Short mmCIF file of N, CA and C in Angstrom, two decimals:
data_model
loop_
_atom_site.label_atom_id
_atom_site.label_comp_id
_atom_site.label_asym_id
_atom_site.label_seq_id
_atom_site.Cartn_x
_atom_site.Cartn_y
_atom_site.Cartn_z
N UNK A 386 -14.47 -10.13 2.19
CA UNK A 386 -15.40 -9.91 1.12
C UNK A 386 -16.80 -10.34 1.57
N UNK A 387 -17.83 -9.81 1.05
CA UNK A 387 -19.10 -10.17 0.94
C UNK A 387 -19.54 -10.09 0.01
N UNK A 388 -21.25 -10.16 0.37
CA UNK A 388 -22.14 -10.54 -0.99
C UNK A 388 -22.11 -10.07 -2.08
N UNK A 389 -21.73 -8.40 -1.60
CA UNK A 389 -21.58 -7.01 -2.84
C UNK A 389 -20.58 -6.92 -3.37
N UNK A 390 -19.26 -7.89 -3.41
CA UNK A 390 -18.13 -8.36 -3.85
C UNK A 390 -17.65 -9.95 -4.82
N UNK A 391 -17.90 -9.85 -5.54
CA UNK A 391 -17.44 -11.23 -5.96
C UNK A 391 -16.04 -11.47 -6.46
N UNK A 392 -15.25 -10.66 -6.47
CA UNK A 392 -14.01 -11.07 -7.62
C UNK A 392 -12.65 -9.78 -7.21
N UNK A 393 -12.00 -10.21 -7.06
CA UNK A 393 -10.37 -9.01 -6.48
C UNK A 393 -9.45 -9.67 -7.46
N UNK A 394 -8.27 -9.08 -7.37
CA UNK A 394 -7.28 -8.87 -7.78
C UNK A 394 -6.06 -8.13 -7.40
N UNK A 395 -5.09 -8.65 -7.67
CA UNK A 395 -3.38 -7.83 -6.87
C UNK A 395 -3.32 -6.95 -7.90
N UNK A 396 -2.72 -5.66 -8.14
CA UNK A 396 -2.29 -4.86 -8.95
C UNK A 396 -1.00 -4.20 -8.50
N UNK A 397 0.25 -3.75 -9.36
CA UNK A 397 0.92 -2.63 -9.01
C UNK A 397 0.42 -1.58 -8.84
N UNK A 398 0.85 -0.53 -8.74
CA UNK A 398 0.31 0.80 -8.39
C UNK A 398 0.08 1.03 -10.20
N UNK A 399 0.92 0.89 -11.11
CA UNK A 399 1.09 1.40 -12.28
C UNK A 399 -0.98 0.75 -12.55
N UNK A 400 -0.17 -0.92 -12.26
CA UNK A 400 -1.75 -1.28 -12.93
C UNK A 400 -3.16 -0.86 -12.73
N UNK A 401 -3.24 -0.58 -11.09
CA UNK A 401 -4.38 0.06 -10.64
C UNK A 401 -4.49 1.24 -11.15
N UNK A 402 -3.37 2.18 -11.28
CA UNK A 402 -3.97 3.12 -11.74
C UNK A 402 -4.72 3.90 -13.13
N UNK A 403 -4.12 2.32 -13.76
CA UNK A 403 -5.11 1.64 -15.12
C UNK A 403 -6.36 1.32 -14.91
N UNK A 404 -6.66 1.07 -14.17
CA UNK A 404 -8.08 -0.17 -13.40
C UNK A 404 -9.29 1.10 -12.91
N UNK A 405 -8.56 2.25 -12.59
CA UNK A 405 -9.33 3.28 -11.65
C UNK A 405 -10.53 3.50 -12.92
N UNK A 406 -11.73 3.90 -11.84
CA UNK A 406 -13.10 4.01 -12.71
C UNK A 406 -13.79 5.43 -11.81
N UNK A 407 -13.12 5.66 -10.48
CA UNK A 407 -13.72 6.37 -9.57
C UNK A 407 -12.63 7.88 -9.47
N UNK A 408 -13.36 8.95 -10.00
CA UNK A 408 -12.72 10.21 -9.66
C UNK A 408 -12.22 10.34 -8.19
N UNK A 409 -10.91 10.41 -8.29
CA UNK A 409 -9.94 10.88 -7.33
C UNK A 409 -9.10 9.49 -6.41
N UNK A 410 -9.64 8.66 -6.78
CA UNK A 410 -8.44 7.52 -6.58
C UNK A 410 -7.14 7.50 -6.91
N UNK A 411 -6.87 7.80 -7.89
CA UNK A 411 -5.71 8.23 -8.67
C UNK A 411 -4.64 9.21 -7.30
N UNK A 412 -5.52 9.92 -7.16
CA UNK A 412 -4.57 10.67 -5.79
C UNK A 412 -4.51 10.07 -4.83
N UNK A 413 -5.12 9.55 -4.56
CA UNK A 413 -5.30 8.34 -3.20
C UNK A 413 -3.69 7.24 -3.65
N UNK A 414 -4.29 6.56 -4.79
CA UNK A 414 -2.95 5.41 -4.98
C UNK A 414 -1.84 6.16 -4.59
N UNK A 415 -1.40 7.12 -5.70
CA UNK A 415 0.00 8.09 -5.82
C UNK A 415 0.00 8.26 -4.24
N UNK A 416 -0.41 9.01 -3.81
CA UNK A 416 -0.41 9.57 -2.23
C UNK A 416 0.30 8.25 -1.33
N UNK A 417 -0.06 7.18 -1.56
CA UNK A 417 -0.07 5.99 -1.11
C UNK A 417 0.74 5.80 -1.50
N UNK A 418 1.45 5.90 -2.03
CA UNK A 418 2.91 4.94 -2.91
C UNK A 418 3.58 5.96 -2.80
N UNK A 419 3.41 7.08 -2.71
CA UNK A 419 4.86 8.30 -2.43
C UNK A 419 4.98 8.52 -1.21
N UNK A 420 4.23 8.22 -0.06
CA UNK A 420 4.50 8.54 1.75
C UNK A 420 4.89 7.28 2.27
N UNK A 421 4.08 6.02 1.44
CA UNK A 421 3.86 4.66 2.23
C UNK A 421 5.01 3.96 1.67
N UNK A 422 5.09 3.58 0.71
CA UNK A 422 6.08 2.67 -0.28
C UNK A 422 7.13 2.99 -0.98
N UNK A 423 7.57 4.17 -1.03
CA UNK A 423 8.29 4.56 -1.79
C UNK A 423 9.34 5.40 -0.57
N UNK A 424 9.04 5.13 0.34
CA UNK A 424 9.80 6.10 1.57
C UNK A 424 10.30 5.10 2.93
N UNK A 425 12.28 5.52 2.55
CA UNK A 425 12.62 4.32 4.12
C UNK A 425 11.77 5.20 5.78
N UNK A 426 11.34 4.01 6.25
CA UNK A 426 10.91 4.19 7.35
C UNK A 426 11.52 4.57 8.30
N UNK A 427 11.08 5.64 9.30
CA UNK A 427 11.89 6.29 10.35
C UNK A 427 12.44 5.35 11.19
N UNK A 428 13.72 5.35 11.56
CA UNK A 428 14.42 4.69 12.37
C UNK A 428 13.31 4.48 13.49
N UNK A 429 13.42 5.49 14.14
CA UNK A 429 12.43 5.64 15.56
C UNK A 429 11.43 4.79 15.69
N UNK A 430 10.60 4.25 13.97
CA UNK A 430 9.62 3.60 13.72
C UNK A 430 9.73 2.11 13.68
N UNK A 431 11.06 1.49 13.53
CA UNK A 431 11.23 0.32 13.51
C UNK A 431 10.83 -0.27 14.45
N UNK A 432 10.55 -1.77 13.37
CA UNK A 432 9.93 -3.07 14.65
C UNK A 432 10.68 -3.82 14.51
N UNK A 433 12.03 -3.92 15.61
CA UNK A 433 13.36 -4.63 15.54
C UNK A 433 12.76 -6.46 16.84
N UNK A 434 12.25 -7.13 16.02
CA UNK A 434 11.36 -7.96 16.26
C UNK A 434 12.83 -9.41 16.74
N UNK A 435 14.27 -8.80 16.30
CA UNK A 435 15.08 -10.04 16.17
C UNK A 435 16.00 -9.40 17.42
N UNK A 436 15.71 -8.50 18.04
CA UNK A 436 16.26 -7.87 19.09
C UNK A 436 16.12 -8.39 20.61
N UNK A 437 14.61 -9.18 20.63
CA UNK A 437 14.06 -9.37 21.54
C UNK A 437 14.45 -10.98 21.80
N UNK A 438 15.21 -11.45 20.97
CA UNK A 438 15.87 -12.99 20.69
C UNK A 438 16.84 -13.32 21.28
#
């Protein structure tokens, strides 16, 4: 954060998309939560981090 920032907050997706003030965010969140969060990750993509143990 900086100067042009004073104040954040955590939201769900539901809540942010309460919070939105800026045309076309709304597609941005959704977009974001239906490719990113809402979808198991490709095998191929895993970071098997307990493998290397």
């Amino acid at each position: 954060m900086n100067e042009e920032h004073s104040d954040y907050a955590w939201f769900t997706f539901k809540e942010a998309l309460q919070q939105i003030t800026v045309p076309g965010n709304d597609c941005v969140l959704s977009f974001i939560e239906k490719h990113f969060v809402k979808v198991k990750p490709y095998t191929q993509l895993e970071v098997r981090w307990w493998l290397d143990e």
